[in-house]
Structure formats: structure tokens, C-alpha cells
PDB file of C-alpha atoms in Angstrom:
ATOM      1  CA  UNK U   1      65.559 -37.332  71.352  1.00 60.00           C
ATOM      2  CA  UNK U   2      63.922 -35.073  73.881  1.00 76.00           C
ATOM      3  CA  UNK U   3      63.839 -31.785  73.362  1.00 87.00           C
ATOM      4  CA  UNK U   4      64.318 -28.640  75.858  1.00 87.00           C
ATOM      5  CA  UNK U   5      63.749 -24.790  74.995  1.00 84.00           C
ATOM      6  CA  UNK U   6      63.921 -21.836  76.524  1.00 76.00           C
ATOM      7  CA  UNK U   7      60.771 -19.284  76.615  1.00 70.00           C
ATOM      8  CA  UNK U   8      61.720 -17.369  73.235  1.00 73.00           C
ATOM      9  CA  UNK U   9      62.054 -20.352  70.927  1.00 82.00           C
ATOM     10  CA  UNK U  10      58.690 -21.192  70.367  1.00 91.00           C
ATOM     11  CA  UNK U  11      56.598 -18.751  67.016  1.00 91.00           C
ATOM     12  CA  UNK U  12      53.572 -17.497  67.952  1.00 94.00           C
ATOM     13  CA  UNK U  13      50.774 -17.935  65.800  1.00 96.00           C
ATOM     14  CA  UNK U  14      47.690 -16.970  65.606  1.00 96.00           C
ATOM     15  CA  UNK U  15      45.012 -18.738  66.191  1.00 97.00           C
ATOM     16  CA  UNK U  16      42.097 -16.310  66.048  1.00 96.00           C
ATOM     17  CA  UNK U  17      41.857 -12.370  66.191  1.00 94.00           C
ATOM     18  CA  UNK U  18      43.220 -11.648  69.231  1.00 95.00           C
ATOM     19  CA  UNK U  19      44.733 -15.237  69.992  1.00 97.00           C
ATOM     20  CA  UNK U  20      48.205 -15.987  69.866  1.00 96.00           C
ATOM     21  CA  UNK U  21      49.417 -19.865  70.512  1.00 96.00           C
ATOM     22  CA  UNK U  22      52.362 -21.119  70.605  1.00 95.00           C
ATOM     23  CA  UNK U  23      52.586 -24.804  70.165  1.00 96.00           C
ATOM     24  CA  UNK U  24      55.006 -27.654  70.480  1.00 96.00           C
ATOM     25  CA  UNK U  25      53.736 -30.741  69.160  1.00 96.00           C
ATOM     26  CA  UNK U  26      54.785 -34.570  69.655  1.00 97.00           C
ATOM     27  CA  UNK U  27      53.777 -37.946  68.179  1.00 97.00           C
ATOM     28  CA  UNK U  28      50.468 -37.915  70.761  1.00 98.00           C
ATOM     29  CA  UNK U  29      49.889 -34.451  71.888  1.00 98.00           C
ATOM     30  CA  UNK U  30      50.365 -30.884  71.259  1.00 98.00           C
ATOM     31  CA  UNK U  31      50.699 -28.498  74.090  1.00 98.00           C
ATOM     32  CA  UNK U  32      49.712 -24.393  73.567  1.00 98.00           C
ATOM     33  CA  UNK U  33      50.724 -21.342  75.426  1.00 97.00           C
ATOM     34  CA  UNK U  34      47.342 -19.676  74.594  1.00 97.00           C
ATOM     35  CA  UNK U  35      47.137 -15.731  75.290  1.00 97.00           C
ATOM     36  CA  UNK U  36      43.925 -14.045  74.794  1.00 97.00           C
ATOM     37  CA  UNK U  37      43.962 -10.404  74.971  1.00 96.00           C
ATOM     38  CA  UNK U  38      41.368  -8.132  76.864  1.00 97.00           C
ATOM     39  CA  UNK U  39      37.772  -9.701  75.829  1.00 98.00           C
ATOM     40  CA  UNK U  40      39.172 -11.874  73.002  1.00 97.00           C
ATOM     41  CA  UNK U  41      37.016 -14.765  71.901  1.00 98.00           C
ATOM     42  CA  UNK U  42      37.501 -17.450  70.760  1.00 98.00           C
ATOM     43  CA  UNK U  43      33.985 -18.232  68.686  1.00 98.00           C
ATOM     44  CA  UNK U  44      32.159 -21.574  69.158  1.00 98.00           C
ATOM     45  CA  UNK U  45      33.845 -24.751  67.652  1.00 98.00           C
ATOM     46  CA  UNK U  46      34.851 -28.047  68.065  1.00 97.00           C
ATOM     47  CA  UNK U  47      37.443 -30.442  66.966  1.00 98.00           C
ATOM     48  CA  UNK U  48      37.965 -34.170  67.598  1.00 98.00           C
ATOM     49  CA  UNK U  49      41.037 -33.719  69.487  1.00 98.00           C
ATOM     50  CA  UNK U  50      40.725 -33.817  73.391  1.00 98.00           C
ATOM     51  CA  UNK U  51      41.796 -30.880  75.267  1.00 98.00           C
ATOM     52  CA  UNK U  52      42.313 -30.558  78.686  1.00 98.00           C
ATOM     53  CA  UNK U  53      44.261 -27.051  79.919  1.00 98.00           C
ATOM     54  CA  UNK U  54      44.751 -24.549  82.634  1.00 97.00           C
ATOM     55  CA  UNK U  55      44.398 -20.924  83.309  1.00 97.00           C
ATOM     56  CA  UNK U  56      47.786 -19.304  84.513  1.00 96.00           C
ATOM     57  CA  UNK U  57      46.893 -15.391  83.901  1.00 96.00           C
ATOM     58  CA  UNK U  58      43.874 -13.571  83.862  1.00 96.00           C
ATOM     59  CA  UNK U  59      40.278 -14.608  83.604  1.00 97.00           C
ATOM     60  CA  UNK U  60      38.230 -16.043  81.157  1.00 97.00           C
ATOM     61  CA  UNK U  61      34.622 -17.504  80.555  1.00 97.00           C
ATOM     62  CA  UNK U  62      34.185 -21.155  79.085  1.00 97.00           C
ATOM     63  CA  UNK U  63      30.981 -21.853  77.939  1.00 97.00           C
ATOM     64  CA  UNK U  64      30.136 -25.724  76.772  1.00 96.00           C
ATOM     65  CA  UNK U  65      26.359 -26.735  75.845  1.00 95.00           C
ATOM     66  CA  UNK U  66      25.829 -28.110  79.740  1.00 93.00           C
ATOM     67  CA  UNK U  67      28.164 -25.757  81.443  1.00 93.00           C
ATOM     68  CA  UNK U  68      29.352 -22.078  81.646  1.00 94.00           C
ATOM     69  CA  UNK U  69      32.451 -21.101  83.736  1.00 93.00           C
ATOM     70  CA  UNK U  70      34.329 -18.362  84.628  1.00 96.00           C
ATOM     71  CA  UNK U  71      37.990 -19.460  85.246  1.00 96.00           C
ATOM     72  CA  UNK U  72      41.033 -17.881  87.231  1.00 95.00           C
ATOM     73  CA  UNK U  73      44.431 -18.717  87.528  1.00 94.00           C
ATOM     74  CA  UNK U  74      44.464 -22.541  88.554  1.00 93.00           C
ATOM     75  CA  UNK U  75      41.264 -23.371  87.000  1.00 95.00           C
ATOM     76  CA  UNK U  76      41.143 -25.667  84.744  1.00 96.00           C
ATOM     77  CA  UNK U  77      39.335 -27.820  81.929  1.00 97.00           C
ATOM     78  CA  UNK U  78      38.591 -31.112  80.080  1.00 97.00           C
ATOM     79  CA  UNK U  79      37.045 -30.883  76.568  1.00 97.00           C
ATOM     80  CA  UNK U  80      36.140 -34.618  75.167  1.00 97.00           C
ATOM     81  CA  UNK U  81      36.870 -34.256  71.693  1.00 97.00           C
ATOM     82  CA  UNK U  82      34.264 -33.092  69.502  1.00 97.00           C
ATOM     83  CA  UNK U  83      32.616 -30.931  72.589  1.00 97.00           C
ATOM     84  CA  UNK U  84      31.484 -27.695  70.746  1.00 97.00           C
ATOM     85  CA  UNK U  85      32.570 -24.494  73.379  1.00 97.00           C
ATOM     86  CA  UNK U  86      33.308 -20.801  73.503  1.00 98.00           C
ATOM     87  CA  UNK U  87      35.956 -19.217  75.605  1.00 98.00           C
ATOM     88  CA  UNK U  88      35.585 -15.131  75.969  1.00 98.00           C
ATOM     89  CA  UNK U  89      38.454 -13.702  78.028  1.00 98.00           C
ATOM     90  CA  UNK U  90      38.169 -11.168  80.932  1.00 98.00           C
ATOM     91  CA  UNK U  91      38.629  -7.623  81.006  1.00 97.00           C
ATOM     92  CA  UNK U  92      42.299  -8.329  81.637  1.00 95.00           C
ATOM     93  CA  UNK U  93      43.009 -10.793  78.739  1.00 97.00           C
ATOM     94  CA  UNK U  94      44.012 -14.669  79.916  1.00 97.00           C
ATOM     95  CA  UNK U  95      46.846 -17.116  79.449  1.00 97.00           C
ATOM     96  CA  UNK U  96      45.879 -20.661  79.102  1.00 97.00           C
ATOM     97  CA  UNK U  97      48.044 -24.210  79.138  1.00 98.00           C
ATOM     98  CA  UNK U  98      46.526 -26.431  77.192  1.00 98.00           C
ATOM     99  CA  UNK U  99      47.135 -30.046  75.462  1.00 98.00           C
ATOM    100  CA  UNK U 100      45.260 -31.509  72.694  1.00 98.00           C
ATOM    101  CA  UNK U 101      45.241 -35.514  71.933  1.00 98.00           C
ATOM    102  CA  UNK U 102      45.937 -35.937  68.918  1.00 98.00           C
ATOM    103  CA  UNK U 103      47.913 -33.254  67.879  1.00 98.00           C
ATOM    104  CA  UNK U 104      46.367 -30.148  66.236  1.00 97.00           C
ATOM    105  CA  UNK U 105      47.681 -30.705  62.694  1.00 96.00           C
ATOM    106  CA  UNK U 106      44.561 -28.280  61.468  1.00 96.00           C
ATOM    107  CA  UNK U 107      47.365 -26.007  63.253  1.00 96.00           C
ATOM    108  CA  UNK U 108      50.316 -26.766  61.397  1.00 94.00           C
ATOM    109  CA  UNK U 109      49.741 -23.516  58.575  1.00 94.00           C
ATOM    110  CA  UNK U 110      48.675 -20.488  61.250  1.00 97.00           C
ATOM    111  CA  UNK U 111      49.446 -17.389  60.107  1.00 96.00           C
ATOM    112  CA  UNK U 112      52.674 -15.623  62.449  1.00 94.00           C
ATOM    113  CA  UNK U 113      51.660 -13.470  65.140  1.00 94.00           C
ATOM    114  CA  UNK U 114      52.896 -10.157  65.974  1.00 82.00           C
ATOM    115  CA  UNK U 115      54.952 -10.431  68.793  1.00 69.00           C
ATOM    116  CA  UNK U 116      53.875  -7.652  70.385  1.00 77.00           C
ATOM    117  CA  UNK U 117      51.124  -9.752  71.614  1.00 77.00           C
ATOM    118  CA  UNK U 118      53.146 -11.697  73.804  1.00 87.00           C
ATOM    119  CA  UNK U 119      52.544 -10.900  77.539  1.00 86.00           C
ATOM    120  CA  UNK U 120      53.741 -14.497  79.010  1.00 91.00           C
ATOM    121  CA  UNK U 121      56.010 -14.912  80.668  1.00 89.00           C
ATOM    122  CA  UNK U 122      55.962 -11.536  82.308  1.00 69.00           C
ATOM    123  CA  UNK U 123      59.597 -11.073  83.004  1.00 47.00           C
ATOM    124  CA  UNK U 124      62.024 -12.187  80.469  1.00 42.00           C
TER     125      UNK U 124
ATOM    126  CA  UNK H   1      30.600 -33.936  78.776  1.00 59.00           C
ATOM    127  CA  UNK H   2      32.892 -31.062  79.449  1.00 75.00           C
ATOM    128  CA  UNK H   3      34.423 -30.606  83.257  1.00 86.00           C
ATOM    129  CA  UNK H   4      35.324 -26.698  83.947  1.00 86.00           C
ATOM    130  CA  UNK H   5      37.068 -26.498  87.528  1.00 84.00           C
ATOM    131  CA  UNK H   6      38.294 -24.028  90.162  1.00 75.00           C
ATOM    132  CA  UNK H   7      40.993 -24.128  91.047  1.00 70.00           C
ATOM    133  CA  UNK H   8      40.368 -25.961  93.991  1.00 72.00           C
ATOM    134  CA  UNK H   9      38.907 -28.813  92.490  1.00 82.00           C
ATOM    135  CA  UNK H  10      42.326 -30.852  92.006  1.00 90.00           C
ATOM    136  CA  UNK H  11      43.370 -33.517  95.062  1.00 91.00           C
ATOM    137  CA  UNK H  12      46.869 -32.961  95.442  1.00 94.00           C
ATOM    138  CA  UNK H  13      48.850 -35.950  95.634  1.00 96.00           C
ATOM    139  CA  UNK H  14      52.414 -36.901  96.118  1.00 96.00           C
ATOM    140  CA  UNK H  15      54.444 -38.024  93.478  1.00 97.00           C
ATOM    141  CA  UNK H  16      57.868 -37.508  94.978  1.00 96.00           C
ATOM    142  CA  UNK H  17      59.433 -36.293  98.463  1.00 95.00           C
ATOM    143  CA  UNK H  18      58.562 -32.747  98.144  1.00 95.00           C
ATOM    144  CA  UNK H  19      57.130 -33.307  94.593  1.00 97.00           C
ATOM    145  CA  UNK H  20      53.398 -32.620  94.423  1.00 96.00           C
ATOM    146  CA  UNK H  21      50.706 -33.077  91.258  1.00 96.00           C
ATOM    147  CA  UNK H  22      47.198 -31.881  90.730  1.00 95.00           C
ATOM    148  CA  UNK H  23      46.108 -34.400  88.031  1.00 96.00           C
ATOM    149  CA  UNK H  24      43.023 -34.205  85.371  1.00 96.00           C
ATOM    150  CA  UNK H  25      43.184 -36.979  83.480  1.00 96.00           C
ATOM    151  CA  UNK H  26      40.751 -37.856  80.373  1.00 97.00           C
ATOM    152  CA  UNK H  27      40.685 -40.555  77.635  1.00 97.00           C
ATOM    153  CA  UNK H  28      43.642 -40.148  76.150  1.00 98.00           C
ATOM    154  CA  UNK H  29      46.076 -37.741  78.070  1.00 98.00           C
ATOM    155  CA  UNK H  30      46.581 -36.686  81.702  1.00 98.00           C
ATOM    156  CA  UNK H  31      47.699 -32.721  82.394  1.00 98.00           C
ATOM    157  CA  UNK H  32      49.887 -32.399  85.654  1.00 98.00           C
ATOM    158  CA  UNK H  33      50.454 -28.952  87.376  1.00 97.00           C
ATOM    159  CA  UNK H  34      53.300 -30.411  89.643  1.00 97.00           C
ATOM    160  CA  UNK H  35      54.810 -28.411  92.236  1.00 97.00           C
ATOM    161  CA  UNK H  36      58.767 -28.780  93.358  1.00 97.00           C
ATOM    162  CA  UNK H  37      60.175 -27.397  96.542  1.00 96.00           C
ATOM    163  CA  UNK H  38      62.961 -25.602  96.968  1.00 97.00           C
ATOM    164  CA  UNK H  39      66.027 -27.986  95.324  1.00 98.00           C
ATOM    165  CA  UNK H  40      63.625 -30.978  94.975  1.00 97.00           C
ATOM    166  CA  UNK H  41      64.305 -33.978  93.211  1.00 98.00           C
ATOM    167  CA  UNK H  42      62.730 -35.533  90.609  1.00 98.00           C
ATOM    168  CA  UNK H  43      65.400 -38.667  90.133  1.00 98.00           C
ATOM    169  CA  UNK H  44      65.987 -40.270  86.882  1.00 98.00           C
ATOM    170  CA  UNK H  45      63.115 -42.302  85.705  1.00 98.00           C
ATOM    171  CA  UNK H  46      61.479 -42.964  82.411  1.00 97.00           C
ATOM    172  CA  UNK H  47      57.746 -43.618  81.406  1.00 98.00           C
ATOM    173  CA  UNK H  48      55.862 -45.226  78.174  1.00 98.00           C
ATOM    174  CA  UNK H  49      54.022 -41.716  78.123  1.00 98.00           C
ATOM    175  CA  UNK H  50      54.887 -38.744  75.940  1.00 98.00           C
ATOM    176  CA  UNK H  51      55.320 -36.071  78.233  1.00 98.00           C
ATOM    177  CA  UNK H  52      55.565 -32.303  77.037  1.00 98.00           C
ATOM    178  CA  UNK H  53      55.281 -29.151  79.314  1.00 98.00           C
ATOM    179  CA  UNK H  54      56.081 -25.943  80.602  1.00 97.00           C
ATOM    180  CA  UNK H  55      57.417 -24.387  83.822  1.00 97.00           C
ATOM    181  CA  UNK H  56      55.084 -21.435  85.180  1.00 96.00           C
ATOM    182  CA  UNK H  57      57.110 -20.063  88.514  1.00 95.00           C
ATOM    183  CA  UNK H  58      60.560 -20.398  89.669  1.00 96.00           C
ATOM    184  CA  UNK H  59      63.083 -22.377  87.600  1.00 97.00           C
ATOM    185  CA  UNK H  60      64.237 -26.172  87.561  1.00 98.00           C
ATOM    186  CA  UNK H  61      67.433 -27.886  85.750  1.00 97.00           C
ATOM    187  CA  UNK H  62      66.128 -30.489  83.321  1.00 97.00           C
ATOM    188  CA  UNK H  63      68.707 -33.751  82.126  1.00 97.00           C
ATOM    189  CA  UNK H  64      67.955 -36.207  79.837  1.00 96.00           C
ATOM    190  CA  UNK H  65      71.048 -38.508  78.310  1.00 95.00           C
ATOM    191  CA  UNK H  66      71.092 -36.243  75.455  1.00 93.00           C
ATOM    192  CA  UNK H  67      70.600 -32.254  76.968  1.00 93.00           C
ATOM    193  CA  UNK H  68      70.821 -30.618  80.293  1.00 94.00           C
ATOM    194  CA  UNK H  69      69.168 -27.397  80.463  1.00 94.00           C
ATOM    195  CA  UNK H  70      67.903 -24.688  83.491  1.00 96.00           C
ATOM    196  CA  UNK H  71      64.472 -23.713  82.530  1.00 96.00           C
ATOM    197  CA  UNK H  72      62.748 -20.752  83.580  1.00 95.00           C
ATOM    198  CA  UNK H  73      59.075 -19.706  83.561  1.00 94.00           C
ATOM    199  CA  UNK H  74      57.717 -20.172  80.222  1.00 93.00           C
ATOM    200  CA  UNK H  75      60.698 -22.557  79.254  1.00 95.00           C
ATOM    201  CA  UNK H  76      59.103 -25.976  77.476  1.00 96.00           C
ATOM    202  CA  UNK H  77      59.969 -29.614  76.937  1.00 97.00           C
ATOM    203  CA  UNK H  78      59.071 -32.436  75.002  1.00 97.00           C
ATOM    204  CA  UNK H  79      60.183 -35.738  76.115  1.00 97.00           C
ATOM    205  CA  UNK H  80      59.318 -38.877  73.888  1.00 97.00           C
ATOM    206  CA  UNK H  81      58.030 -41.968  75.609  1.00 97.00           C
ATOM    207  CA  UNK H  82      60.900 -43.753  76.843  1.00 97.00           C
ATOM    208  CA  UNK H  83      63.590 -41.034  77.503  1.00 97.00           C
ATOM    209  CA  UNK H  84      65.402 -40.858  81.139  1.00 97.00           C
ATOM    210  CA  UNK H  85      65.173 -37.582  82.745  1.00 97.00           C
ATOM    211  CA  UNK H  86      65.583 -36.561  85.855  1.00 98.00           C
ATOM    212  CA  UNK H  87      64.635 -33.103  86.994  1.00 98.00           C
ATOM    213  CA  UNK H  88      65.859 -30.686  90.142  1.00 98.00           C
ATOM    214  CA  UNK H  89      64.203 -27.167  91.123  1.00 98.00           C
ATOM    215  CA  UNK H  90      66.045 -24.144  91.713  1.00 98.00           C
ATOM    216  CA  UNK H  91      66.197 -22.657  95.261  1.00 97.00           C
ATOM    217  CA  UNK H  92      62.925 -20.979  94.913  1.00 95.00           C
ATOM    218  CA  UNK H  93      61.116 -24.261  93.705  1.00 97.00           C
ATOM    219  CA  UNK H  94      59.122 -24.717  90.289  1.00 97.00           C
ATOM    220  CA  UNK H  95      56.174 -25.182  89.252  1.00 97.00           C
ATOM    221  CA  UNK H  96      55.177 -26.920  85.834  1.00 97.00           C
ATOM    222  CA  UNK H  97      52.130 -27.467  83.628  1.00 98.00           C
ATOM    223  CA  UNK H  98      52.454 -30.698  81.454  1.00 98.00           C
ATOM    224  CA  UNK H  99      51.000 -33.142  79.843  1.00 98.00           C
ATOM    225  CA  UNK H 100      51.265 -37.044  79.580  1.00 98.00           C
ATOM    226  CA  UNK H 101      49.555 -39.464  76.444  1.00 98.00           C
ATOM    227  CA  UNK H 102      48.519 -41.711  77.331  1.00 98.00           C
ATOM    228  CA  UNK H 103      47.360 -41.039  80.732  1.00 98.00           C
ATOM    229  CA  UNK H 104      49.415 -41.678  83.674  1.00 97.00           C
ATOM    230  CA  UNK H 105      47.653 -44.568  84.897  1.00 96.00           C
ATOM    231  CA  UNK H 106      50.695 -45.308  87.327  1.00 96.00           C
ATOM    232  CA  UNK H 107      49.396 -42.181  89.217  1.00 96.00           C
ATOM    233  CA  UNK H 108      45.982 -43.643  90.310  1.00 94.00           C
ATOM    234  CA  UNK H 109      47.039 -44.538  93.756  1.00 94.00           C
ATOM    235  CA  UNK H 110      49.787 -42.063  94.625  1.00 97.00           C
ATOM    236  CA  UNK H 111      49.305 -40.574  98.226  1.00 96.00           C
ATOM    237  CA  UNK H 112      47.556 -37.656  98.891  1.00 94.00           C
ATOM    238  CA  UNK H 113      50.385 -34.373  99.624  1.00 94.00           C
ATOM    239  CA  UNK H 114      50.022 -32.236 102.696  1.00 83.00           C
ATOM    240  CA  UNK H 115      47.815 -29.499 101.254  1.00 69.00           C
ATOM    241  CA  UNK H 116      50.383 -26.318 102.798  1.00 77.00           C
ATOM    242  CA  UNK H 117      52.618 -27.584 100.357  1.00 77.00           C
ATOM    243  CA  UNK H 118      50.711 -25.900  97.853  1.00 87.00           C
ATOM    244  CA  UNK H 119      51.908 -22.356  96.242  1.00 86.00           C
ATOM    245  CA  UNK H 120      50.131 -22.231  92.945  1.00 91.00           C
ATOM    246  CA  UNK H 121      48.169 -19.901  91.735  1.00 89.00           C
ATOM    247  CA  UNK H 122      49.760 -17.407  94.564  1.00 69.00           C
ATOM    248  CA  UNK H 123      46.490 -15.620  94.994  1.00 47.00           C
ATOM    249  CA  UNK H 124      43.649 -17.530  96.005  1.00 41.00           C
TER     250      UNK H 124
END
């Protein structure tokens, strides 16, 4: 059965200090809404699952061991899985679409986020 | 090795009349940001791929056999593999991020899109 939701039915969680996701997860992928606030990072790891994602607000520095990159709205990324990186967001925090293959089940027990931290979508 | 991209790094092709996709496509998934015109069509059609994702801008009415809902900017969906939908913006057009596992080889040859039919990110 497919599955369609409006913007509030999704719990943020969060992911690191400062990092909210919310996540909807199938039987091959899980997508994130990832908001960073103001110079929120997201320390160095890795994890087998590939990622591949998009910047949709704000700014934010990726750093990989062969590349560093700082990404605006419409820039995007592709993380083979088990590619160590660091993401540091801008000044003005960042918003991120992102997928993961397989799905992030190291995310199924997050802690809840405030949800004061929510700044996407902007008008609601 | 990792791939970090501006935004104008993405070919846009064609997938429908008035239906463009910037595609980044890895080993396992491919992430769409697809752009519909004003009242585009997306007609009823069904893949093998999981497909889950989330419209940025504007708004578009989503139908599968099951559900038919108007999504808004930060609205989601999760379609299992297999499952009809078809998909029609709203008069101001939509604009999605989503993701497909596994990727959508079908979209290796799909013809590349005029590139003023481009709106996303607005400021560039």
C-alpha cells in the first residue's frame, strides 16, 4: 500500500546536537528531511548504507577524505557506503534531502526532537 | 569515492511533456529532483523501484488505487515497487526530491529537457 502524508506527520528526531531528521523508511531506502541549525555539525562517521541527498536551504560544508565542498541550495551528494565524511552547516543553518540504501535501522531508537527546531517547510 | 556537486552539475533530462529530472544515480538507488509545470502530468504508470520523496515548491495531487492526496511543500510519499500512481501539479507547478532503489535504469537514455524549463533552486 503506498503511503501519502502531509508535512506535519512525520517525528523529528534527533540525530545529533543540533540535527533534527525526520525519516520515512521503506523495504530499500530511507529518505531524511535533515535540518542543521546555524554551524551544526555533524562529526566524522560512516555507515555502510549509501547516501546520496540534496541541499534545499541554507549552506553547508561536506568534507570526505578526497574532497571538501561547500554546498547551496541544489547541490548535491553521493556517499558510497562506508565513505567516512563531515558536514558543518553555514552561518544560516541548512536543510538537506537525503536517501540512504539500505535503510538506516541504526535510526530506528533516536531520541524526539524538540519541535521548535523545525524551520522546513517555511510556511505551513 | 564521494561526488559533492553544484548545483549545476545535473543534465536535465525529460521524463515527461513538461516533466523534467536532474538524476544522481549510485549503486543501489537513484535521487530525482523532478520539476512539473504548471498542471503537468505525470500519467499512471508503475515501476519495479521503491520510490519515496518529498515535494519542495508548489503543490501536486498524488493518486495511487488506494489514496489520492494534494501535497504541498514538505508533504512525503512512499510508494512500494509495483504501485500505479499517477501524479498532476498544481497551477504553480511542483517540484520534488525523491528517491528510487534500485536505480532507475529505464532513465539512462531519456532526452535531454530545454534547460529554461528549469526553476529550482530560485536563486542561482
Amino acid at each position: 500500500m503506498a503511503d501519502l502524508y502531509e508535512s506535519d506527520a512525520l517525528t523529528p528526531m534527533q540525530a545529533w546536537n543540533g540535527v533534527t531528521v525526520r525519516l520515512l523508511s521503506g523495504e530499500r531506502m530511507t529518505m531524511a528531511i535533515a535540518e542543521l541549525g546555524p554551524n551544526a555539525l555533524v562529526p566524522r562517521h560512516q555507515h555502510d548504507n549509501e547516501q546520496i541527498g540534496t541541499v534545499i536551504q541554507g549552506s553547508a560544508r561536506f568534507v570526505t577524505d578526497t574532497e571538501s565542498y561547500e554546498l547551496h541550495a541544489g547541490g548535491t551528494y553521493r556517499l558510497p557506503g562506508g565513505t567516512p565524511h563531515e558536514v558543518t552547516a553555514g552561518a544560516d543553518g541548512a536543510v538537506f534531502v537525503e536517501c540512504f540504501s539500505p535503510p538506516r535501522s541504526d535510526w530506528d531508537s533516536l531520541p524526539a526532537a524538540p519541535s521548535d527546531s523545525l524551520r522546513w517547510p517555511t510556511a505551513r
